[in-house]
Amino acid sequence: MRLVFTLVLTVVAIAVVAYAHWQLARQVTASPRRWLGHGLLALVAVAFGWAVTGVYMGAEEGGGAAAFLTAIGVAHLPPAIVLFLKQQQAR
């Protein structure tokens, strides 16, 4: 059961990452600003994933990879919420 929960959580985290980058590409028109946003968001997410993985690396087989991917999704969640709210405000 824990494996299923971990897989679902990881898939949701990856969906949040995709949504955040997709909305960033749609809402920011200037190319240098858009690429800076993508790069900065990815850098912060990977740094957070690396920090979380350091804590959970010895948990169990595959636990480090799941923790890394989930942490990347968690780092993308606040920008995804902000971009969602901006999209709703524009409507």
Tab-separated table of C-alpha atoms in Angstrom:
chain	number	residue	atom	x	y	z
A	1	MET	CA	0.000	0.000	0.000
A	2	ARG	CA	2.879	2.359	0.758
A	3	LEU	CA	4.288	1.748	-2.706
A	4	VAL	CA	1.000	2.732	-4.347
A	5	PHE	CA	0.769	5.878	-2.209
A	6	THR	CA	4.369	6.769	-3.065
A	7	LEU	CA	3.744	6.267	-6.784
A	8	VAL	CA	0.567	8.363	-6.723
A	9	LEU	CA	2.328	11.115	-4.782
A	10	THR	CA	5.241	11.092	-7.220
A	11	VAL	CA	2.940	11.245	-10.263
A	12	VAL	CA	1.012	14.157	-8.731
A	13	ALA	CA	4.302	15.949	-8.006
A	14	ILE	CA	5.448	15.509	-11.608
A	15	ALA	CA	2.073	16.818	-12.808
A	16	VAL	CA	2.538	19.922	-10.635
A	17	VAL	CA	5.977	20.466	-12.196
A	18	ALA	CA	4.553	20.175	-15.700
A	19	TYR	CA	1.654	22.497	-14.894
A	20	ALA	CA	3.900	25.167	-13.363
A	21	HIS	CA	6.268	25.224	-16.333
A	22	TRP	CA	3.391	25.124	-18.833
A	23	GLN	CA	1.644	28.070	-17.183
A	24	LEU	CA	4.922	29.969	-16.915
A	25	ALA	CA	5.455	29.545	-20.643
A	26	ARG	CA	1.900	30.711	-21.385
A	27	GLN	CA	1.835	33.722	-19.053
A	28	VAL	CA	5.321	35.212	-19.423
A	29	THR	CA	5.776	36.540	-22.941
A	30	ALA	CA	9.300	37.980	-22.829
A	31	SER	CA	11.693	35.185	-23.736
A	32	PRO	CA	14.645	36.128	-21.459
A	33	ARG	CA	12.335	36.546	-18.456
A	34	ARG	CA	10.576	33.288	-19.241
A	35	TRP	CA	13.822	31.319	-19.494
A	36	LEU	CA	15.102	32.943	-16.308
A	37	GLY	CA	11.909	31.876	-14.565
A	38	HIS	CA	12.195	28.301	-15.819
A	39	GLY	CA	15.857	28.101	-14.853
A	40	LEU	CA	15.444	29.638	-11.418
A	41	LEU	CA	12.453	27.464	-10.633
A	42	ALA	CA	14.304	24.333	-11.738
A	43	LEU	CA	17.436	25.300	-9.776
A	44	VAL	CA	15.507	25.891	-6.552
A	45	ALA	CA	13.533	22.674	-7.023
A	46	VAL	CA	16.628	20.557	-7.644
A	47	ALA	CA	18.377	22.102	-4.625
A	48	PHE	CA	15.352	21.340	-2.446
A	49	GLY	CA	15.152	17.816	-3.854
A	50	TRP	CA	18.842	17.268	-3.150
A	51	ALA	CA	18.415	18.452	0.446
A	52	VAL	CA	15.397	16.210	1.047
A	53	THR	CA	17.105	13.247	-0.587
A	54	GLY	CA	20.016	13.604	1.833
A	55	VAL	CA	17.605	12.919	4.675
A	56	TYR	CA	15.663	10.036	3.082
A	57	MET	CA	18.350	8.322	1.011
A	58	GLY	CA	18.698	5.346	3.341
A	59	ALA	CA	14.962	4.872	3.897
A	60	GLU	CA	14.429	1.917	1.545
A	61	GLU	CA	15.105	0.909	-2.026
A	62	GLY	CA	13.831	3.622	-4.345
A	63	GLY	CA	12.958	5.893	-1.446
A	64	GLY	CA	15.580	8.451	-2.373
A	65	ALA	CA	14.347	8.796	-5.939
A	66	ALA	CA	10.735	9.101	-4.833
A	67	ALA	CA	11.704	11.670	-2.207
A	68	PHE	CA	13.674	13.645	-4.810
A	69	LEU	CA	10.825	13.730	-7.335
A	70	THR	CA	8.243	14.549	-4.689
A	71	ALA	CA	10.403	17.357	-3.284
A	72	ILE	CA	10.749	18.840	-6.756
A	73	GLY	CA	6.958	18.814	-7.037
A	74	VAL	CA	6.587	20.426	-3.618
A	75	ALA	CA	8.996	23.191	-4.640
A	76	HIS	CA	6.907	23.843	-7.752
A	77	LEU	CA	3.600	23.935	-5.845
A	78	PRO	CA	3.661	27.610	-4.688
A	79	PRO	CA	4.484	28.971	-8.174
A	80	ALA	CA	1.846	26.676	-9.676
A	81	ILE	CA	-0.762	28.058	-7.277
A	82	VAL	CA	0.234	31.652	-8.019
A	83	LEU	CA	0.136	31.038	-11.771
A	84	PHE	CA	-3.258	29.322	-11.434
A	85	LEU	CA	-4.648	32.285	-9.516
A	86	LYS	CA	-3.252	34.720	-12.084
A	87	GLN	CA	-4.913	32.710	-14.844
A	88	GLN	CA	-8.234	32.780	-12.996
A	89	GLN	CA	-7.921	36.521	-12.428
A	90	ALA	CA	-7.336	37.104	-16.150
A	91	ARG	CA	-10.586	35.296	-16.991
